[in-house]
Amino acid sequence: LWVPLLGWWSHILIDVFTHSVDYYPSPVLYPFTRAGFDGIAWNSPWFMVLNYLVLTGLYGWLWRSRRTANVPP
């Protein structure tokens, strides 16, 4: 049960910093306040490039580590 909850909580944490007021404002503590945080718009070109570079790097690292460990797919 804790692993899915950890994924959900990390998604909320990421959402707070990657939603701008112009695109999709995320209230930080919604039931208590409607105050939000003007984060980085995730659909801005430089952020998308950075996101895909990090994902590609992680995929390459996982692929390489599994290949050197001789783990079957």
PDB file of N, CA, C and O in Angstrom:
ATOM      1  N   LEU A   1       0.817  -1.196   0.000  1.00  0.00           N
ATOM      2  CA  LEU A   1       0.000   0.000   0.000  1.00  0.00           C
ATOM      3  C   LEU A   1       0.863   1.264   0.000  1.00  0.00           C
ATOM      4  O   LEU A   1       0.465   2.272  -0.549  1.00  0.00           O
ATOM      5  N   TRP A   2       2.040   1.203   0.614  1.00  0.00           N
ATOM      6  CA  TRP A   2       2.871   2.407   0.721  1.00  0.00           C
ATOM      7  C   TRP A   2       3.505   2.808  -0.602  1.00  0.00           C
ATOM      8  O   TRP A   2       3.734   3.993  -0.840  1.00  0.00           O
ATOM      9  N   VAL A   3       3.796   1.867  -1.469  1.00  0.00           N
ATOM     10  CA  VAL A   3       4.425   2.206  -2.749  1.00  0.00           C
ATOM     11  C   VAL A   3       3.477   3.019  -3.638  1.00  0.00           C
ATOM     12  O   VAL A   3       3.870   4.057  -4.168  1.00  0.00           O
ATOM     13  N   PRO A   4       2.196   2.608  -3.803  1.00  0.00           N
ATOM     14  CA  PRO A   4       1.291   3.465  -4.579  1.00  0.00           C
ATOM     15  C   PRO A   4       1.086   4.833  -3.936  1.00  0.00           C
ATOM     16  O   PRO A   4       0.990   5.850  -4.634  1.00  0.00           O
ATOM     17  N   LEU A   5       1.014   4.872  -2.611  1.00  0.00           N
ATOM     18  CA  LEU A   5       0.862   6.164  -1.941  1.00  0.00           C
ATOM     19  C   LEU A   5       2.079   7.051  -2.151  1.00  0.00           C
ATOM     20  O   LEU A   5       1.944   8.270  -2.327  1.00  0.00           O
ATOM     21  N   LEU A   6       3.259   6.462  -2.150  1.00  0.00           N
ATOM     22  CA  LEU A   6       4.475   7.235  -2.392  1.00  0.00           C
ATOM     23  C   LEU A   6       4.456   7.832  -3.802  1.00  0.00           C
ATOM     24  O   LEU A   6       4.841   8.988  -4.003  1.00  0.00           O
ATOM     25  N   GLY A   7       3.985   7.063  -4.779  1.00  0.00           N
ATOM     26  CA  GLY A   7       3.859   7.577  -6.137  1.00  0.00           C
ATOM     27  C   GLY A   7       2.857   8.710  -6.224  1.00  0.00           C
ATOM     28  O   GLY A   7       3.076   9.707  -6.912  1.00  0.00           O
ATOM     29  N   TRP A   8       1.758   8.583  -5.521  1.00  0.00           N
ATOM     30  CA  TRP A   8       0.730   9.617  -5.541  1.00  0.00           C
ATOM     31  C   TRP A   8       1.234  10.896  -4.873  1.00  0.00           C
ATOM     32  O   TRP A   8       1.049  11.997  -5.381  1.00  0.00           O
ATOM     33  N   TRP A   9       1.874  10.751  -3.721  1.00  0.00           N
ATOM     34  CA  TRP A   9       2.401  11.923  -3.018  1.00  0.00           C
ATOM     35  C   TRP A   9       3.502  12.615  -3.811  1.00  0.00           C
ATOM     36  O   TRP A   9       3.587  13.842  -3.824  1.00  0.00           O
ATOM     37  N   SER A  10       4.369  11.841  -4.448  1.00  0.00           N
ATOM     38  CA  SER A  10       5.425  12.472  -5.254  1.00  0.00           C
ATOM     39  C   SER A  10       4.828  13.183  -6.459  1.00  0.00           C
ATOM     40  O   SER A  10       5.324  14.224  -6.878  1.00  0.00           O
ATOM     41  N   HIS A  11       3.749  12.641  -7.018  1.00  0.00           N
ATOM     42  CA  HIS A  11       3.076  13.305  -8.142  1.00  0.00           C
ATOM     43  C   HIS A  11       2.507  14.647  -7.697  1.00  0.00           C
ATOM     44  O   HIS A  11       2.612  15.645  -8.416  1.00  0.00           O
ATOM     45  N   ILE A  12       1.901  14.695  -6.527  1.00  0.00           N
ATOM     46  CA  ILE A  12       1.365  15.955  -6.006  1.00  0.00           C
ATOM     47  C   ILE A  12       2.489  16.958  -5.796  1.00  0.00           C
ATOM     48  O   ILE A  12       2.373  18.135  -6.157  1.00  0.00           O
ATOM     49  N   LEU A  13       3.595  16.511  -5.243  1.00  0.00           N
ATOM     50  CA  LEU A  13       4.736  17.401  -5.018  1.00  0.00           C
ATOM     51  C   LEU A  13       5.281  17.949  -6.334  1.00  0.00           C
ATOM     52  O   LEU A  13       5.584  19.140  -6.445  1.00  0.00           O
ATOM     53  N   ILE A  14       5.383  17.102  -7.341  1.00  0.00           N
ATOM     54  CA  ILE A  14       5.856  17.546  -8.654  1.00  0.00           C
ATOM     55  C   ILE A  14       4.857  18.507  -9.290  1.00  0.00           C
ATOM     56  O   ILE A  14       5.238  19.498  -9.913  1.00  0.00           O
ATOM     57  N   ASP A  15       3.560  18.230  -9.135  1.00  0.00           N
ATOM     58  CA  ASP A  15       2.530  19.101  -9.713  1.00  0.00           C
ATOM     59  C   ASP A  15       2.604  20.523  -9.180  1.00  0.00           C
ATOM     60  O   ASP A  15       2.348  21.480  -9.905  1.00  0.00           O
ATOM     61  N   VAL A  16       2.914  20.668  -7.917  1.00  0.00           N
ATOM     62  CA  VAL A  16       2.974  22.005  -7.315  1.00  0.00           C
ATOM     63  C   VAL A  16       4.006  22.872  -8.029  1.00  0.00           C
ATOM     64  O   VAL A  16       3.765  24.039  -8.318  1.00  0.00           O
ATOM     65  N   PHE A  17       5.146  22.291  -8.378  1.00  0.00           N
ATOM     66  CA  PHE A  17       6.225  23.079  -8.972  1.00  0.00           C
ATOM     67  C   PHE A  17       6.194  23.123 -10.492  1.00  0.00           C
ATOM     68  O   PHE A  17       6.953  23.859 -11.098  1.00  0.00           O
ATOM     69  N   THR A  18       5.360  22.321 -11.129  1.00  0.00           N
ATOM     70  CA  THR A  18       5.349  22.296 -12.597  1.00  0.00           C
ATOM     71  C   THR A  18       4.021  22.733 -13.203  1.00  0.00           C
ATOM     72  O   THR A  18       3.692  22.352 -14.318  1.00  0.00           O
ATOM     73  N   HIS A  19       3.248  23.521 -12.479  1.00  0.00           N
ATOM     74  CA  HIS A  19       2.037  24.118 -13.038  1.00  0.00           C
ATOM     75  C   HIS A  19       2.087  25.617 -12.808  1.00  0.00           C
ATOM     76  O   HIS A  19       2.179  26.064 -11.676  1.00  0.00           O
ATOM     77  N   SER A  20       2.024  26.356 -13.888  1.00  0.00           N
ATOM     78  CA  SER A  20       2.046  27.809 -13.759  1.00  0.00           C
ATOM     79  C   SER A  20       0.631  28.332 -13.548  1.00  0.00           C
ATOM     80  O   SER A  20      -0.355  27.639 -13.798  1.00  0.00           O
ATOM     81  N   VAL A  21       0.526  29.554 -13.113  1.00  0.00           N
ATOM     82  CA  VAL A  21      -0.769  30.180 -12.888  1.00  0.00           C
ATOM     83  C   VAL A  21      -1.511  30.357 -14.212  1.00  0.00           C
ATOM     84  O   VAL A  21      -2.734  30.262 -14.272  1.00  0.00           O
ATOM     85  N   ASP A  22      -0.773  30.582 -15.309  1.00  0.00           N
ATOM     86  CA  ASP A  22      -1.403  30.794 -16.607  1.00  0.00           C
ATOM     87  C   ASP A  22      -2.011  29.521 -17.181  1.00  0.00           C
ATOM     88  O   ASP A  22      -3.040  29.566 -17.848  1.00  0.00           O
ATOM     89  N   TYR A  23      -1.378  28.384 -16.947  1.00  0.00           N
ATOM     90  CA  TYR A  23      -1.844  27.156 -17.586  1.00  0.00           C
ATOM     91  C   TYR A  23      -2.807  26.369 -16.704  1.00  0.00           C
ATOM     92  O   TYR A  23      -3.948  26.159 -17.042  1.00  0.00           O
ATOM     93  N   TYR A  24      -2.369  25.899 -15.588  1.00  0.00           N
ATOM     94  CA  TYR A  24      -3.211  25.088 -14.709  1.00  0.00           C
ATOM     95  C   TYR A  24      -2.756  25.299 -13.271  1.00  0.00           C
ATOM     96  O   TYR A  24      -1.913  24.560 -12.763  1.00  0.00           O
ATOM     97  N   PRO A  25      -3.302  26.305 -12.591  1.00  0.00           N
ATOM     98  CA  PRO A  25      -2.863  26.580 -11.225  1.00  0.00           C
ATOM     99  C   PRO A  25      -3.255  25.469 -10.264  1.00  0.00           C
ATOM    100  O   PRO A  25      -4.374  24.964 -10.307  1.00  0.00           O
ATOM    101  N   SER A  26      -2.316  25.060  -9.441  1.00  0.00           N
ATOM    102  CA  SER A  26      -2.569  24.021  -8.438  1.00  0.00           C
ATOM    103  C   SER A  26      -2.533  24.642  -7.052  1.00  0.00           C
ATOM    104  O   SER A  26      -1.476  25.075  -6.595  1.00  0.00           O
ATOM    105  N   PRO A  27      -3.674  24.698  -6.377  1.00  0.00           N
ATOM    106  CA  PRO A  27      -3.652  25.176  -4.994  1.00  0.00           C
ATOM    107  C   PRO A  27      -2.860  24.209  -4.125  1.00  0.00           C
ATOM    108  O   PRO A  27      -3.087  23.003  -4.179  1.00  0.00           O
ATOM    109  N   VAL A  28      -1.949  24.726  -3.346  1.00  0.00           N
ATOM    110  CA  VAL A  28      -1.041  23.873  -2.579  1.00  0.00           C
ATOM    111  C   VAL A  28      -1.779  23.137  -1.460  1.00  0.00           C
ATOM    112  O   VAL A  28      -1.709  21.918  -1.358  1.00  0.00           O
ATOM    113  N   LEU A  29      -2.494  23.830  -0.645  1.00  0.00           N
ATOM    114  CA  LEU A  29      -3.247  23.220   0.464  1.00  0.00           C
ATOM    115  C   LEU A  29      -4.732  23.500   0.262  1.00  0.00           C
ATOM    116  O   LEU A  29      -5.362  24.215   1.030  1.00  0.00           O
ATOM    117  N   TYR A  30      -5.309  22.899  -0.761  1.00  0.00           N
ATOM    118  CA  TYR A  30      -6.644  23.267  -1.226  1.00  0.00           C
ATOM    119  C   TYR A  30      -7.742  23.308  -0.157  1.00  0.00           C
ATOM    120  O   TYR A  30      -8.443  24.298  -0.078  1.00  0.00           O
ATOM    121  N   PRO A  31      -7.927  22.335   0.647  1.00  0.00           N
ATOM    122  CA  PRO A  31      -9.062  22.444   1.565  1.00  0.00           C
ATOM    123  C   PRO A  31      -8.933  23.602   2.553  1.00  0.00           C
ATOM    124  O   PRO A  31      -9.926  24.129   3.017  1.00  0.00           O
ATOM    125  N   PHE A  32      -7.709  23.992   2.837  1.00  0.00           N
ATOM    126  CA  PHE A  32      -7.503  25.037   3.835  1.00  0.00           C
ATOM    127  C   PHE A  32      -7.337  26.419   3.222  1.00  0.00           C
ATOM    128  O   PHE A  32      -7.708  27.410   3.819  1.00  0.00           O
ATOM    129  N   THR A  33      -6.745  26.492   2.050  1.00  0.00           N
ATOM    130  CA  THR A  33      -6.531  27.770   1.390  1.00  0.00           C
ATOM    131  C   THR A  33      -6.525  27.561  -0.118  1.00  0.00           C
ATOM    132  O   THR A  33      -6.250  26.471  -0.602  1.00  0.00           O
ATOM    133  N   ARG A  34      -6.827  28.606  -0.852  1.00  0.00           N
ATOM    134  CA  ARG A  34      -6.768  28.536  -2.309  1.00  0.00           C
ATOM    135  C   ARG A  34      -5.476  29.160  -2.847  1.00  0.00           C
ATOM    136  O   ARG A  34      -5.330  29.345  -4.039  1.00  0.00           O
ATOM    137  N   ALA A  35      -4.561  29.487  -1.952  1.00  0.00           N
ATOM    138  CA  ALA A  35      -3.286  30.060  -2.365  1.00  0.00           C
ATOM    139  C   ALA A  35      -2.520  29.047  -3.202  1.00  0.00           C
ATOM    140  O   ALA A  35      -2.455  27.868  -2.874  1.00  0.00           O
ATOM    141  N   GLY A  36      -1.946  29.523  -4.285  1.00  0.00           N
ATOM    142  CA  GLY A  36      -1.210  28.636  -5.169  1.00  0.00           C
ATOM    143  C   GLY A  36       0.251  29.015  -5.259  1.00  0.00           C
ATOM    144  O   GLY A  36       0.739  29.896  -4.550  1.00  0.00           O
ATOM    145  N   PHE A  37       0.930  28.356  -6.144  1.00  0.00           N
ATOM    146  CA  PHE A  37       2.342  28.586  -6.362  1.00  0.00           C
ATOM    147  C   PHE A  37       2.544  28.705  -7.863  1.00  0.00           C
ATOM    148  O   PHE A  37       2.106  27.839  -8.611  1.00  0.00           O
ATOM    149  N   ASP A  38       3.164  29.788  -8.300  1.00  0.00           N
ATOM    150  CA  ASP A  38       3.404  29.979  -9.725  1.00  0.00           C
ATOM    151  C   ASP A  38       4.681  29.238 -10.110  1.00  0.00           C
ATOM    152  O   ASP A  38       5.779  29.750 -10.000  1.00  0.00           O
ATOM    153  N   GLY A  39       4.506  28.016 -10.547  1.00  0.00           N
ATOM    154  CA  GLY A  39       5.645  27.176 -10.886  1.00  0.00           C
ATOM    155  C   GLY A  39       6.033  27.301 -12.347  1.00  0.00           C
ATOM    156  O   GLY A  39       5.569  28.172 -13.079  1.00  0.00           O
ATOM    157  N   ILE A  40       6.878  26.408 -12.777  1.00  0.00           N
ATOM    158  CA  ILE A  40       7.345  26.358 -14.161  1.00  0.00           C
ATOM    159  C   ILE A  40       6.294  25.634 -14.981  1.00  0.00           C
ATOM    160  O   ILE A  40       5.810  24.572 -14.577  1.00  0.00           O
ATOM    161  N   ALA A  41       5.932  26.187 -16.107  1.00  0.00           N
ATOM    162  CA  ALA A  41       4.972  25.514 -16.983  1.00  0.00           C
ATOM    163  C   ALA A  41       5.649  24.295 -17.604  1.00  0.00           C
ATOM    164  O   ALA A  41       6.683  24.408 -18.252  1.00  0.00           O
ATOM    165  N   TRP A  42       5.093  23.135 -17.378  1.00  0.00           N
ATOM    166  CA  TRP A  42       5.715  21.906 -17.872  1.00  0.00           C
ATOM    167  C   TRP A  42       5.686  21.819 -19.386  1.00  0.00           C
ATOM    168  O   TRP A  42       6.428  21.049 -19.969  1.00  0.00           O
ATOM    169  N   ASN A  43       4.838  22.600 -20.042  1.00  0.00           N
ATOM    170  CA  ASN A  43       4.778  22.551 -21.501  1.00  0.00           C
ATOM    171  C   ASN A  43       5.656  23.609 -22.170  1.00  0.00           C
ATOM    172  O   ASN A  43       5.571  23.793 -23.376  1.00  0.00           O
ATOM    173  N   SER A  44       6.516  24.279 -21.408  1.00  0.00           N
ATOM    174  CA  SER A  44       7.465  25.207 -22.031  1.00  0.00           C
ATOM    175  C   SER A  44       8.563  24.387 -22.729  1.00  0.00           C
ATOM    176  O   SER A  44       8.965  23.332 -22.231  1.00  0.00           O
ATOM    177  N   PRO A  45       9.039  24.847 -23.885  1.00  0.00           N
ATOM    178  CA  PRO A  45       9.966  24.029 -24.685  1.00  0.00           C
ATOM    179  C   PRO A  45      11.239  23.614 -23.945  1.00  0.00           C
ATOM    180  O   PRO A  45      11.643  22.451 -24.032  1.00  0.00           O
ATOM    181  N   TRP A  46      11.876  24.501 -23.219  1.00  0.00           N
ATOM    182  CA  TRP A  46      13.130  24.144 -22.556  1.00  0.00           C
ATOM    183  C   TRP A  46      12.899  23.098 -21.463  1.00  0.00           C
ATOM    184  O   TRP A  46      13.726  22.227 -21.243  1.00  0.00           O
ATOM    185  N   PHE A  47      11.740  23.159 -20.793  1.00  0.00           N
ATOM    186  CA  PHE A  47      11.448  22.192 -19.750  1.00  0.00           C
ATOM    187  C   PHE A  47      11.135  20.824 -20.346  1.00  0.00           C
ATOM    188  O   PHE A  47      11.509  19.793 -19.784  1.00  0.00           O
ATOM    189  N   MET A  48      10.450  20.811 -21.486  1.00  0.00           N
ATOM    190  CA  MET A  48      10.165  19.542 -22.163  1.00  0.00           C
ATOM    191  C   MET A  48      11.456  18.869 -22.619  1.00  0.00           C
ATOM    192  O   MET A  48      11.616  17.656 -22.471  1.00  0.00           O
ATOM    193  N   VAL A  49      12.383  19.655 -23.180  1.00  0.00           N
ATOM    194  CA  VAL A  49      13.661  19.096 -23.622  1.00  0.00           C
ATOM    195  C   VAL A  49      14.426  18.531 -22.424  1.00  0.00           C
ATOM    196  O   VAL A  49      14.958  17.421 -22.480  1.00  0.00           O
ATOM    197  N   LEU A  50      14.477  19.278 -21.339  1.00  0.00           N
ATOM    198  CA  LEU A  50      15.150  18.808 -20.130  1.00  0.00           C
ATOM    199  C   LEU A  50      14.494  17.528 -19.604  1.00  0.00           C
ATOM    200  O   LEU A  50      15.182  16.573 -19.229  1.00  0.00           O
ATOM    201  N   ASN A  51      13.182  17.483 -19.596  1.00  0.00           N
ATOM    202  CA  ASN A  51      12.456  16.311 -19.127  1.00  0.00           C
ATOM    203  C   ASN A  51      12.799  15.085 -19.963  1.00  0.00           C
ATOM    204  O   ASN A  51      13.104  14.020 -19.416  1.00  0.00           O
ATOM    205  N   TYR A  52      12.774  15.209 -21.284  1.00  0.00           N
ATOM    206  CA  TYR A  52      13.076  14.070 -22.144  1.00  0.00           C
ATOM    207  C   TYR A  52      14.544  13.667 -22.079  1.00  0.00           C
ATOM    208  O   TYR A  52      14.865  12.483 -22.193  1.00  0.00           O
ATOM    209  N   LEU A  53      15.431  14.622 -21.875  1.00  0.00           N
ATOM    210  CA  LEU A  53      16.840  14.276 -21.706  1.00  0.00           C
ATOM    211  C   LEU A  53      17.063  13.462 -20.430  1.00  0.00           C
ATOM    212  O   LEU A  53      17.810  12.480 -20.435  1.00  0.00           O
ATOM    213  N   VAL A  54      16.428  13.862 -19.354  1.00  0.00           N
ATOM    214  CA  VAL A  54      16.565  13.129 -18.097  1.00  0.00           C
ATOM    215  C   VAL A  54      15.966  11.732 -18.232  1.00  0.00           C
ATOM    216  O   VAL A  54      16.566  10.740 -17.796  1.00  0.00           O
ATOM    217  N   LEU A  55      14.792  11.622 -18.851  1.00  0.00           N
ATOM    218  CA  LEU A  55      14.181  10.312 -19.049  1.00  0.00           C
ATOM    219  C   LEU A  55      15.042   9.415 -19.933  1.00  0.00           C
ATOM    220  O   LEU A  55      15.195   8.220 -19.653  1.00  0.00           O
ATOM    221  N   THR A  56      15.619   9.967 -20.991  1.00  0.00           N
ATOM    222  CA  THR A  56      16.495   9.190 -21.865  1.00  0.00           C
ATOM    223  C   THR A  56      17.745   8.744 -21.122  1.00  0.00           C
ATOM    224  O   THR A  56      18.194   7.600 -21.263  1.00  0.00           O
ATOM    225  N   GLY A  57      18.314   9.629 -20.313  1.00  0.00           N
ATOM    226  CA  GLY A  57      19.491   9.275 -19.524  1.00  0.00           C
ATOM    227  C   GLY A  57      19.200   8.170 -18.522  1.00  0.00           C
ATOM    228  O   GLY A  57      19.988   7.237 -18.364  1.00  0.00           O
ATOM    229  N   LEU A  58      18.056   8.253 -17.843  1.00  0.00           N
ATOM    230  CA  LEU A  58      17.687   7.207 -16.893  1.00  0.00           C
ATOM    231  C   LEU A  58      17.430   5.881 -17.599  1.00  0.00           C
ATOM    232  O   LEU A  58      17.835   4.823 -17.113  1.00  0.00           O
ATOM    233  N   TYR A  59      16.786   5.922 -18.746  1.00  0.00           N
ATOM    234  CA  TYR A  59      16.548   4.700 -19.507  1.00  0.00           C
ATOM    235  C   TYR A  59      17.873   4.077 -19.942  1.00  0.00           C
ATOM    236  O   TYR A  59      18.062   2.871 -19.826  1.00  0.00           O
ATOM    237  N   GLY A  60      18.795   4.900 -20.425  1.00  0.00           N
ATOM    238  CA  GLY A  60      20.103   4.398 -20.825  1.00  0.00           C
ATOM    239  C   GLY A  60      20.864   3.806 -19.661  1.00  0.00           C
ATOM    240  O   GLY A  60      21.506   2.753 -19.792  1.00  0.00           O
ATOM    241  N   TRP A  61      20.803   4.451 -18.512  1.00  0.00           N
ATOM    242  CA  TRP A  61      21.491   3.942 -17.328  1.00  0.00           C
ATOM    243  C   TRP A  61      20.901   2.603 -16.892  1.00  0.00           C
ATOM    244  O   TRP A  61      21.632   1.669 -16.558  1.00  0.00           O
ATOM    245  N   LEU A  62      19.547   2.489 -16.875  1.00  0.00           N
ATOM    246  CA  LEU A  62      18.914   1.221 -16.513  1.00  0.00           C
ATOM    247  C   LEU A  62      19.253   0.123 -17.515  1.00  0.00           C
ATOM    248  O   LEU A  62      19.531  -1.015 -17.138  1.00  0.00           O
ATOM    249  N   TRP A  63      19.212   0.450 -18.781  1.00  0.00           N
ATOM    250  CA  TRP A  63      19.535  -0.534 -19.823  1.00  0.00           C
ATOM    251  C   TRP A  63      20.968  -1.024 -19.679  1.00  0.00           C
ATOM    252  O   TRP A  63      21.240  -2.214 -19.761  1.00  0.00           O
ATOM    253  N   ARG A  64      21.865  -0.091 -19.432  1.00  0.00           N
ATOM    254  CA  ARG A  64      23.276  -0.452 -19.295  1.00  0.00           C
ATOM    255  C   ARG A  64      23.535  -1.275 -18.036  1.00  0.00           C
ATOM    256  O   ARG A  64      24.304  -2.235 -18.059  1.00  0.00           O
ATOM    257  N   SER A  65      22.900  -0.902 -16.935  1.00  0.00           N
ATOM    258  CA  SER A  65      23.113  -1.634 -15.687  1.00  0.00           C
ATOM    259  C   SER A  65      22.518  -3.044 -15.771  1.00  0.00           C
ATOM    260  O   SER A  65      23.091  -3.984 -15.240  1.00  0.00           O
ATOM    261  N   ARG A  66      21.393  -3.218 -16.437  1.00  0.00           N
ATOM    262  CA  ARG A  66      20.823  -4.558 -16.603  1.00  0.00           C
ATOM    263  C   ARG A  66      21.674  -5.391 -17.558  1.00  0.00           C
ATOM    264  O   ARG A  66      21.771  -6.602 -17.401  1.00  0.00           O
ATOM    265  N   ARG A  67      22.249  -4.743 -18.531  1.00  0.00           N
ATOM    266  CA  ARG A  67      23.063  -5.465 -19.507  1.00  0.00           C
ATOM    267  C   ARG A  67      24.358  -5.976 -18.876  1.00  0.00           C
ATOM    268  O   ARG A  67      24.778  -7.098 -19.134  1.00  0.00           O
ATOM    269  N   THR A  68      24.957  -5.175 -18.021  1.00  0.00           N
ATOM    270  CA  THR A  68      26.212  -5.605 -17.374  1.00  0.00           C
ATOM    271  C   THR A  68      25.946  -6.621 -16.267  1.00  0.00           C
ATOM    272  O   THR A  68      26.825  -7.384 -15.920  1.00  0.00           O
ATOM    273  N   ALA A  69      24.739  -6.645 -15.706  1.00  0.00           N
ATOM    274  CA  ALA A  69      24.407  -7.591 -14.639  1.00  0.00           C
ATOM    275  C   ALA A  69      23.939  -8.932 -15.221  1.00  0.00           C
ATOM    276  O   ALA A  69      23.701  -9.863 -14.471  1.00  0.00           O
ATOM    277  N   ASN A  70      23.792  -9.025 -16.543  1.00  0.00           N
ATOM    278  CA  ASN A  70      23.322 -10.238 -17.230  1.00  0.00           C
ATOM    279  C   ASN A  70      21.981 -10.719 -16.702  1.00  0.00           C
ATOM    280  O   ASN A  70      21.764 -11.895 -16.465  1.00  0.00           O
ATOM    281  N   VAL A  71      21.086  -9.772 -16.485  1.00  0.00           N
ATOM    282  CA  VAL A  71      19.730 -10.104 -16.026  1.00  0.00           C
ATOM    283  C   VAL A  71      18.864 -10.285 -17.254  1.00  0.00           C
ATOM    284  O   VAL A  71      18.821  -9.410 -18.115  1.00  0.00           O
ATOM    285  N   PRO A  72      18.147 -11.398 -17.352  1.00  0.00           N
ATOM    286  CA  PRO A  72      17.274 -11.562 -18.511  1.00  0.00           C
ATOM    287  C   PRO A  72      16.115 -10.570 -18.480  1.00  0.00           C
ATOM    288  O   PRO A  72      15.634 -10.230 -17.392  1.00  0.00           O
ATOM    289  N   PRO A  73      15.679 -10.114 -19.639  1.00  0.00           N
ATOM    290  CA  PRO A  73      14.587  -9.122 -19.671  1.00  0.00           C
ATOM    291  C   PRO A  73      13.261  -9.652 -19.213  1.00  0.00           C
ATOM    292  O   PRO A  73      12.975 -10.740 -19.065  1.00  0.00           O
TER     293      PRO A  73
END
